XYZ file of N, CA and C in Angstrom:
600
model
N -92.552 -38.285 -64.988
C -92.530 -37.031 -64.607
C -90.599 -36.778 -64.396
N -90.541 -35.460 -64.473
C -89.331 -34.678 -64.799
C -88.675 -34.528 -63.519
N -87.087 -34.362 -63.676
C -86.702 -34.300 -62.221
C -85.902 -33.054 -62.270
N -86.174 -31.724 -63.649
C -85.849 -30.614 -63.980
C -86.779 -29.675 -64.370
N -85.964 -28.272 -64.122
C -87.423 -27.302 -65.030
C -86.755 -26.760 -65.881
N -87.510 -26.375 -66.956
C -87.432 -25.545 -68.427
C -87.168 -24.069 -68.036
N -85.745 -23.237 -67.949
C -85.661 -22.129 -67.491
C -85.662 -20.793 -68.614
N -85.721 -19.792 -68.060
C -86.136 -18.528 -69.140
C -85.214 -18.534 -70.343
N -83.653 -18.931 -70.135
C -83.050 -19.225 -71.321
C -83.014 -20.341 -71.857
N -84.388 -21.449 -71.403
C -84.472 -22.626 -72.151
C -83.391 -23.442 -71.551
N -83.195 -23.678 -71.003
C -81.653 -24.585 -70.330
C -82.873 -25.850 -69.120
N -82.369 -26.698 -69.061
C -82.657 -27.854 -68.463
C -82.053 -27.603 -67.012
N -82.500 -27.434 -65.648
C -82.163 -27.067 -64.818
C -82.584 -28.341 -63.627
N -81.370 -28.892 -63.165
C -82.083 -29.689 -62.197
C -82.023 -28.895 -60.438
N -82.953 -28.419 -60.258
C -82.711 -28.069 -58.879
C -82.060 -28.763 -57.354
N -82.625 -30.000 -57.628
C -82.102 -30.739 -56.441
C -80.419 -31.147 -56.568
N -79.900 -30.860 -57.675
C -78.381 -31.543 -58.009
C -78.348 -30.614 -59.408
N -77.549 -29.264 -58.618
C -77.390 -28.199 -59.731
C -75.984 -28.744 -60.102
N -76.201 -28.009 -61.523
C -74.724 -28.280 -62.734
C -74.363 -26.431 -62.502
N -72.943 -26.507 -61.759
C -72.828 -24.832 -61.622
C -72.803 -24.162 -63.088
N -72.016 -24.357 -64.379
C -72.528 -24.009 -65.541
C -73.955 -23.772 -65.818
N -74.481 -24.390 -65.263
C -75.771 -24.414 -66.191
C -76.685 -22.879 -65.324
N -75.919 -22.714 -64.095
C -76.825 -21.186 -63.194
C -76.526 -19.951 -64.155
N -77.042 -19.297 -64.614
C -77.140 -17.827 -65.582
C -77.654 -16.863 -64.958
N -77.180 -15.938 -65.158
C -77.130 -14.791 -64.235
C -78.765 -14.077 -64.787
N -79.096 -14.114 -66.328
C -80.584 -13.979 -66.996
C -81.447 -14.687 -66.230
N -81.319 -15.788 -65.750
C -82.551 -16.568 -65.494
C -83.222 -16.206 -64.156
N -81.543 -15.914 -63.263
C -82.048 -15.331 -62.393
C -82.567 -14.149 -62.115
N -82.152 -12.988 -62.864
C -82.633 -11.968 -62.989
C -84.246 -12.182 -63.317
N -84.302 -12.865 -64.668
C -85.679 -12.639 -64.637
C -86.867 -13.449 -63.819
N -86.392 -14.412 -63.773
C -87.136 -15.111 -62.403
C -87.575 -14.353 -61.339
N -86.380 -13.621 -61.061
C -86.981 -13.000 -59.285
C -87.788 -11.864 -59.363
N -87.475 -11.169 -60.611
C -88.388 -10.158 -60.989
C -89.824 -10.439 -61.182
N -90.117 -11.772 -61.427
C -91.270 -12.117 -61.713
C -91.963 -12.613 -59.863
N -91.101 -12.814 -58.999
C -91.579 -13.290 -58.050
C -91.629 -13.104 -57.046
N -93.065 -12.225 -56.590
C -93.305 -11.368 -55.194
C -92.970 -12.140 -53.845
N -92.223 -11.013 -53.219
C -92.284 -11.292 -51.748
C -93.271 -11.507 -51.174
N -93.094 -12.119 -49.958
C -94.348 -12.607 -48.609
C -95.439 -13.307 -49.579
N -94.703 -14.402 -50.114
C -95.797 -15.276 -51.121
C -97.182 -14.520 -51.573
N -96.854 -12.991 -52.120
C -97.790 -12.364 -52.826
C -98.769 -11.758 -51.853
N -98.530 -11.898 -50.162
C -99.585 -11.024 -49.536
C -99.326 -9.690 -49.620
N -98.312 -8.873 -50.296
C -97.983 -7.627 -49.646
C -99.264 -6.872 -50.666
N -99.376 -5.663 -50.127
C -100.633 -4.895 -50.734
C -100.666 -4.393 -52.178
N -99.001 -4.683 -52.565
C -98.672 -4.182 -53.689
C -97.595 -4.924 -54.274
N -97.197 -5.192 -55.386
C -96.198 -6.294 -56.112
C -94.946 -5.542 -55.625
N -94.145 -6.655 -55.100
C -93.393 -6.109 -54.905
C -92.173 -7.730 -54.815
N -90.751 -7.299 -55.819
C -90.086 -8.674 -56.162
C -89.363 -8.975 -55.684
N -88.946 -10.365 -55.366
C -87.216 -10.646 -55.118
C -86.022 -10.025 -55.271
N -86.354 -9.400 -56.744
C -85.136 -8.790 -57.397
C -85.354 -7.416 -56.715
N -86.498 -7.060 -56.688
C -86.208 -5.436 -56.226
C -85.617 -5.754 -54.582
N -85.995 -6.277 -53.838
C -85.701 -6.867 -52.399
C -84.373 -6.886 -52.671
N -83.875 -8.084 -53.596
C -82.100 -7.686 -53.781
C -81.522 -6.525 -53.690
N -82.349 -6.091 -54.793
C -81.477 -4.766 -55.372
C -81.304 -3.549 -54.073
N -82.620 -3.596 -53.178
C -82.543 -2.825 -52.194
C -80.854 -3.188 -50.892
N -80.632 -4.363 -50.921
C -79.554 -5.279 -49.929
C -78.498 -4.626 -50.536
N -78.473 -4.998 -51.954
C -77.012 -4.468 -52.796
C -76.833 -2.792 -52.437
N -78.074 -1.998 -52.368
C -77.487 -0.712 -52.147
C -77.316 -0.197 -50.779
N -77.924 -1.509 -49.553
C -77.668 -1.025 -48.450
C -75.931 -1.535 -47.986
N -75.876 -2.967 -48.510
C -74.385 -2.717 -48.454
C -73.372 -1.528 -49.481
N -73.673 -1.184 -50.058
C -72.956 0.013 -50.682
C -72.749 1.025 -49.715
N -74.201 1.695 -49.163
C -73.943 2.433 -48.240
C -73.280 2.285 -46.672
N -73.566 1.295 -46.805
C -72.482 1.027 -45.288
C -71.040 0.464 -45.753
N -70.605 0.671 -46.687
C -69.213 0.717 -47.538
C -68.915 -0.867 -47.452
N -69.299 -1.687 -47.530
C -68.973 -2.959 -47.743
C -68.339 -3.210 -48.707
N -67.637 -4.564 -49.292
C -66.861 -5.004 -50.374
C -67.762 -5.278 -51.383
N -66.948 -5.856 -52.235
C -67.619 -5.838 -53.672
C -68.422 -7.417 -53.326
N -67.508 -8.388 -52.509
C -68.130 -9.558 -52.201
C -69.207 -9.606 -52.194
N -69.222 -8.678 -50.717
C -70.689 -8.403 -49.954
C -71.483 -8.105 -50.802
N -71.415 -7.001 -51.521
C -72.515 -6.773 -52.352
C -72.856 -7.315 -53.406
N -72.239 -8.238 -53.975
C -72.583 -9.599 -54.790
C -73.236 -10.312 -54.161
N -72.564 -10.408 -53.094
C -74.119 -11.418 -52.036
C -74.929 -10.771 -51.946
N -75.145 -10.240 -51.263
C -76.552 -9.209 -51.058
C -77.057 -9.248 -52.411
N -76.927 -8.805 -53.423
C -77.525 -8.999 -54.912
C -77.908 -10.529 -55.020
N -77.287 -11.521 -54.538
C -77.293 -12.817 -55.224
C -78.241 -13.561 -53.703
N -78.455 -13.240 -52.491
C -78.646 -13.797 -51.503
C -79.849 -14.874 -51.566
N -80.598 -14.642 -52.576
C -82.216 -14.959 -52.482
C -81.969 -15.738 -53.990
N -81.259 -15.866 -54.631
C -80.769 -16.317 -56.196
C -81.687 -17.886 -56.376
N -81.601 -18.324 -55.391
C -82.014 -19.959 -55.423
C -83.563 -19.876 -55.631
N -84.290 -18.970 -54.908
C -85.513 -18.788 -55.265
C -85.887 -19.070 -56.686
N -84.888 -18.263 -57.770
C -85.323 -18.511 -59.227
C -85.174 -19.537 -59.412
N -84.764 -20.885 -58.852
C -84.973 -22.131 -59.226
C -85.907 -22.973 -58.233
N -86.047 -22.465 -57.012
C -87.023 -23.363 -56.309
C -88.254 -22.829 -55.662
N -88.312 -21.635 -55.922
C -89.497 -20.518 -55.517
C -89.279 -20.442 -54.061
N -90.068 -20.250 -53.410
C -89.813 -20.106 -51.780
C -90.786 -20.921 -51.085
N -90.743 -21.145 -49.814
C -90.979 -21.303 -48.832
C -91.716 -20.603 -47.650
N -92.840 -20.388 -46.999
C -92.777 -19.238 -46.250
C -92.330 -20.115 -44.398
N -91.432 -19.073 -43.918
C -90.784 -19.532 -42.906
C -91.876 -20.749 -42.343
N -93.087 -20.454 -41.545
C -93.484 -20.962 -40.564
C -93.428 -22.703 -41.155
N -93.541 -22.646 -42.535
C -93.568 -24.262 -43.397
C -92.112 -24.638 -43.513
N -91.064 -23.782 -43.580
C -90.145 -24.221 -44.121
C -89.008 -24.894 -42.696
N -89.645 -24.605 -41.626
C -88.857 -25.197 -40.193
C -89.302 -26.782 -40.103
N -90.425 -26.996 -41.182
C -90.886 -28.540 -40.463
C -90.325 -29.386 -42.276
N -89.646 -28.770 -42.933
C -89.135 -28.776 -44.221
C -87.419 -29.404 -43.938
N -86.869 -30.334 -43.247
C -85.594 -30.023 -43.502
C -84.578 -30.741 -44.335
N -85.572 -31.552 -45.294
C -84.924 -31.775 -46.689
C -84.597 -30.900 -47.472
N -85.902 -30.246 -47.680
C -86.302 -28.902 -48.434
C -84.994 -27.799 -47.972
N -84.819 -27.808 -47.238
C -83.589 -26.868 -46.321
C -82.256 -27.284 -47.049
N -81.712 -28.065 -47.121
C -80.792 -29.025 -47.385
C -80.657 -28.498 -49.299
N -81.396 -28.754 -49.838
C -81.651 -28.462 -51.254
C -81.249 -27.275 -51.233
N -81.871 -26.060 -50.803
C -81.748 -24.581 -50.755
C -80.605 -24.307 -50.515
N -79.914 -24.523 -49.464
C -78.534 -24.620 -48.902
C -77.268 -25.164 -49.737
N -77.746 -26.283 -50.458
C -76.863 -26.387 -51.426
C -77.037 -25.628 -53.264
N -78.099 -25.119 -53.322
C -78.037 -24.661 -54.333
C -77.500 -23.141 -54.276
N -77.886 -22.731 -53.070
C -77.721 -21.472 -52.803
C -75.989 -21.228 -52.814
N -75.291 -21.928 -51.967
C -74.085 -22.454 -52.117
C -73.143 -22.540 -53.549
N -73.991 -23.290 -54.844
C -73.724 -23.367 -55.698
C -73.384 -22.098 -56.652
N -74.675 -21.186 -56.552
C -74.761 -20.038 -57.188
C -73.697 -18.791 -56.243
N -73.164 -18.927 -55.162
C -72.115 -18.345 -54.940
C -71.010 -18.705 -55.246
N -70.655 -20.290 -55.630
C -69.606 -20.743 -56.244
C -69.614 -19.959 -57.401
N -70.381 -20.295 -58.396
C -70.545 -19.697 -59.772
C -70.034 -18.208 -59.208
N -70.604 -17.422 -59.141
C -70.261 -15.906 -59.408
C -69.118 -15.414 -58.295
N -68.999 -15.742 -57.453
C -68.002 -14.975 -56.242
C -66.773 -16.012 -55.999
N -66.947 -17.277 -56.630
C -65.648 -17.771 -56.680
C -65.033 -18.723 -55.182
N -66.043 -18.520 -54.249
C -66.284 -19.534 -53.121
C -67.386 -19.110 -52.122
N -67.109 -20.081 -50.976
C -68.704 -19.550 -50.000
C -68.355 -18.585 -49.320
N -69.223 -17.828 -48.660
C -68.988 -16.529 -47.960
C -68.245 -16.917 -47.117
N -67.354 -16.078 -46.223
C -66.877 -16.340 -45.012
C -67.966 -16.237 -43.708
N -67.961 -16.212 -42.688
C -68.437 -15.964 -41.329
C -68.942 -14.203 -41.626
N -68.008 -13.687 -41.674
C -68.513 -11.917 -41.750
C -69.076 -11.905 -42.477
N -68.603 -12.185 -43.671
C -69.702 -11.747 -45.085
C -71.231 -12.563 -44.735
N -71.373 -13.870 -44.231
C -72.462 -14.145 -44.175
C -73.833 -13.332 -42.803
N -72.864 -13.126 -41.788
C -73.635 -12.598 -40.884
C -74.119 -11.035 -41.306
N -73.293 -10.108 -42.055
C -73.694 -8.648 -42.550
C -74.509 -9.116 -43.285
N -74.738 -10.175 -44.729
C -75.761 -10.256 -45.550
C -77.143 -10.477 -44.777
N -76.817 -11.397 -43.481
C -78.266 -11.651 -43.034
C -78.938 -10.387 -42.489
N -77.608 -9.337 -41.434
C -77.905 -8.191 -41.075
C -78.939 -7.427 -42.271
N -78.371 -7.559 -43.285
C -79.111 -6.606 -43.777
C -80.365 -6.524 -44.821
N -80.494 -8.616 -44.646
C -81.763 -9.227 -45.405
C -82.816 -8.207 -43.876
N -82.292 -8.825 -42.778
C -83.387 -9.188 -41.954
C -84.059 -7.305 -41.512
N -83.079 -6.392 -42.106
C -83.278 -5.261 -41.964
C -84.144 -4.581 -43.321
N -84.097 -5.130 -44.374
C -85.164 -4.839 -45.534
C -86.454 -5.572 -45.389
N -86.154 -6.746 -44.630
C -87.504 -7.360 -44.283
C -88.134 -6.582 -43.581
N -87.842 -5.842 -42.109
C -88.356 -4.810 -41.424
C -88.896 -3.722 -41.967
N -88.275 -3.187 -43.052
C -89.112 -1.953 -43.689
C -90.138 -2.218 -44.774
N -89.828 -3.357 -45.362
C -90.983 -3.501 -46.852
C -92.097 -4.231 -45.874
N -92.035 -4.896 -44.754
C -93.356 -4.792 -44.174
C -94.385 -3.530 -43.389
N -93.205 -2.586 -42.958
C -93.891 -1.799 -42.572
C -94.714 -1.188 -44.009
N -93.594 -1.033 -44.971
C -94.204 -0.389 -46.083
C -95.579 -0.692 -46.425
N -95.450 -2.075 -46.910
C -96.812 -2.785 -47.820
C -97.295 -3.201 -46.625
N -97.218 -3.807 -45.008
C -98.380 -4.394 -44.487
C -98.451 -3.625 -42.958
N -97.776 -2.106 -43.135
C -98.171 -1.236 -41.753
C -97.718 -2.207 -40.794
N -96.894 -3.284 -40.829
C -96.627 -4.420 -39.295
C -95.163 -4.057 -38.976
N -94.953 -3.784 -37.553
C -93.670 -3.656 -37.050
C -93.315 -5.263 -36.489
N -92.259 -5.796 -37.023
C -91.643 -7.247 -37.339
C -90.575 -6.998 -35.392
N -90.442 -5.798 -35.533
C -89.493 -5.835 -33.701
C -89.877 -4.621 -33.143
N -89.454 -4.455 -31.928
C -89.973 -2.817 -31.287
C -88.991 -1.773 -31.927
N -87.740 -2.310 -32.047
C -86.884 -0.627 -32.419
C -86.693 -1.231 -34.195
N -86.840 -0.322 -34.873
C -86.310 -0.399 -36.142
C -84.953 -0.738 -36.434
N -84.672 -1.356 -37.025
C -83.189 -1.735 -37.596
C -82.242 -0.457 -38.293
N -81.075 -0.723 -37.610
C -80.362 0.553 -38.689
C -80.091 0.000 -40.522
N -80.126 1.193 -40.721
C -80.043 1.379 -42.605
C -79.310 2.512 -42.482
N -78.556 2.606 -43.527
C -77.448 3.456 -43.890
C -78.088 3.935 -45.353
N -78.966 3.413 -45.955
C -79.499 3.696 -46.973
C -81.173 3.980 -47.349
N -81.605 4.802 -47.829
C -83.459 4.770 -48.170
C -83.832 3.413 -49.038
N -84.252 2.491 -48.407
C -85.016 1.509 -49.574
C -86.123 2.112 -50.164
N -85.959 1.273 -52.007
C -86.910 2.287 -52.778
C -87.311 1.072 -53.140
N -88.969 1.241 -52.551
C -90.181 -0.206 -52.950
C -90.883 0.009 -54.289
N -90.463 1.347 -54.973
C -91.012 1.045 -56.484
C -90.230 1.124 -57.054
N -89.744 0.477 -57.952
C -88.560 0.516 -58.948
C -89.274 0.556 -60.638
N -90.296 0.367 -60.426
C -90.850 0.143 -62.054
C -91.162 -1.145 -62.036
N -91.795 -1.562 -63.360
C -92.077 -2.577 -63.940
C -91.342 -4.069 -63.932
N -91.766 -4.821 -64.337
C -90.868 -6.271 -63.979
C -89.509 -6.281 -64.585
N -90.289 -5.761 -65.582
C -88.890 -5.822 -67.195
C -87.800 -4.978 -66.299
N -88.130 -3.461 -65.923
C -87.701 -2.412 -65.508
C -86.562 -2.960 -64.116
N -86.910 -3.368 -63.810
C -86.505 -4.234 -62.414
C -85.415 -4.909 -63.079
N -85.771 -6.008 -63.873
C -84.861 -7.192 -64.192
C -83.473 -6.343 -65.028
N -83.659 -5.585 -65.665
C -82.703 -4.561 -66.343
C -82.158 -4.073 -65.376
N -82.687 -3.466 -64.225
C -81.440 -2.997 -63.209
C -80.952 -4.097 -62.584
N -81.293 -5.271 -62.162
C -80.992 -6.518 -61.907
C -79.504 -6.736 -62.638
N -79.646 -6.596 -63.800
C -78.684 -7.131 -64.918
C -77.915 -6.269 -64.801
N -77.820 -5.254 -64.984
C -76.951 -3.617 -64.917
C -76.228 -3.664 -63.696
N -76.762 -3.583 -62.150
C -76.181 -3.837 -61.073
C -75.201 -4.831 -61.158
N -75.651 -6.122 -61.628
C -74.868 -7.316 -61.549
C -73.155 -7.182 -62.034
N -73.779 -6.496 -63.647
C -72.478 -6.131 -64.231
C -71.469 -5.162 -63.797
N -71.872 -4.922 -62.975
C -71.205 -3.134 -62.483
C -70.356 -3.246 -61.578
N -70.275 -4.888 -60.719
C -69.929 -5.092 -59.971
C -68.146 -5.950 -59.810
N -67.473 -5.021 -59.800
C -65.768 -5.662 -60.069
C -65.351 -6.241 -58.761
N -65.172 -7.505 -59.061
C -65.012 -8.491 -58.023
C -63.661 -8.797 -57.851
N -62.336 -7.961 -58.931
C -61.427 -8.161 -58.862
C -60.606 -6.749 -58.400
N -61.770 -5.767 -58.350
C -61.241 -4.462 -57.207
C -61.171 -4.901 -55.903
N -59.661 -4.755 -55.012
C -59.937 -5.533 -53.535
C -59.795 -3.911 -52.917
N -59.367 -2.722 -53.782
C -59.002 -1.545 -52.820
C -60.333 -1.181 -52.053
N -61.238 -1.760 -52.453
C -62.624 -0.911 -51.604
C -62.763 -1.936 -50.398
N -62.166 -3.052 -50.653
C -62.344 -4.010 -49.546
C -61.104 -3.649 -48.208
N -60.048 -3.121 -49.046
C -58.699 -2.812 -47.789
C -59.455 -1.251 -47.625
N -60.268 -0.620 -48.261
C -60.748 0.503 -47.640
C -61.863 0.184 -46.630
N -62.251 -0.636 -46.952
C -63.623 -1.211 -45.887
C -63.113 -1.582 -44.783
N -62.015 -2.376 -44.834
C -61.349 -2.813 -43.362
C -60.695 -1.961 -42.819
N -60.059 -0.901 -43.253
C -59.414 0.050 -42.289
C -60.762 1.126 -41.902
N -61.633 1.140 -42.481
C -62.764 2.298 -41.969
C -63.061 1.568 -40.885
N -63.323 -0.282 -40.749
C -63.495 -0.197 -39.327
C -63.089 -0.770 -39.083
N -61.448 -0.619 -38.750
C -60.715 -0.725 -38.216
C -60.738 0.680 -37.084
N -60.616 1.777 -37.631
C -60.835 3.031 -37.172
C -62.212 3.135 -36.486
N -63.103 2.857 -36.636
C -64.353 2.924 -36.289
C -64.332 1.939 -34.564
N -63.785 0.660 -34.946
C -63.553 0.355 -33.521
C -62.693 1.082 -32.592
N -61.510 1.278 -33.201
C -60.757 2.057 -32.362
C -61.649 3.635 -31.481
N -62.061 3.711 -32.395
C -62.951 5.104 -31.513
C -64.149 4.651 -30.891
N -64.635 3.613 -30.772
C -65.502 3.052 -30.064
C -64.932 2.589 -28.898
N -63.864 2.283 -28.755
C -63.011 1.546 -27.755
C -62.183 2.692 -26.875
N -61.975 3.905 -27.499
C -61.391 5.086 -26.713
C -62.358 5.721 -25.835
């Protein structure tokens, strides 16, 4: 029995002991475009990659920094190597959660250069949960909470074929300029102005 998987780009990848240089965006984009959300129980196919693109677009609409946008695009990237376990089961698998967290942090380290800050993690979680609410309502006609969460953008649940979503994922990834701090400064200034208005 092997302790590695063979990825789309033909790499031997060790999910429980990831080597950062073996994490490549081509593998992530391809695998996530082939994986269905909700363990395949939605009424039609909706990939993890499409969900990630919606999270990215929501971060853009909220004028978040390029780091947050990239984090939103990659927040489920570990599923490209581990797949996913439903939440009711995952709570009983603490060792799996350790591997999941370790791999996700390695992915952030690979593409962002450092772990997420507390603020960045909180925003990504808020956006992820908001997208979950609206996709569940779209595909299952189920409301996960009483009040719909705030969204600044309109999610796109029908992005085309798996290959089209994979290509879009790659295009978005390459378009994010992490060296551009101007938008981050603008975001901070905008949030400060918003806080002052709300406090006045």
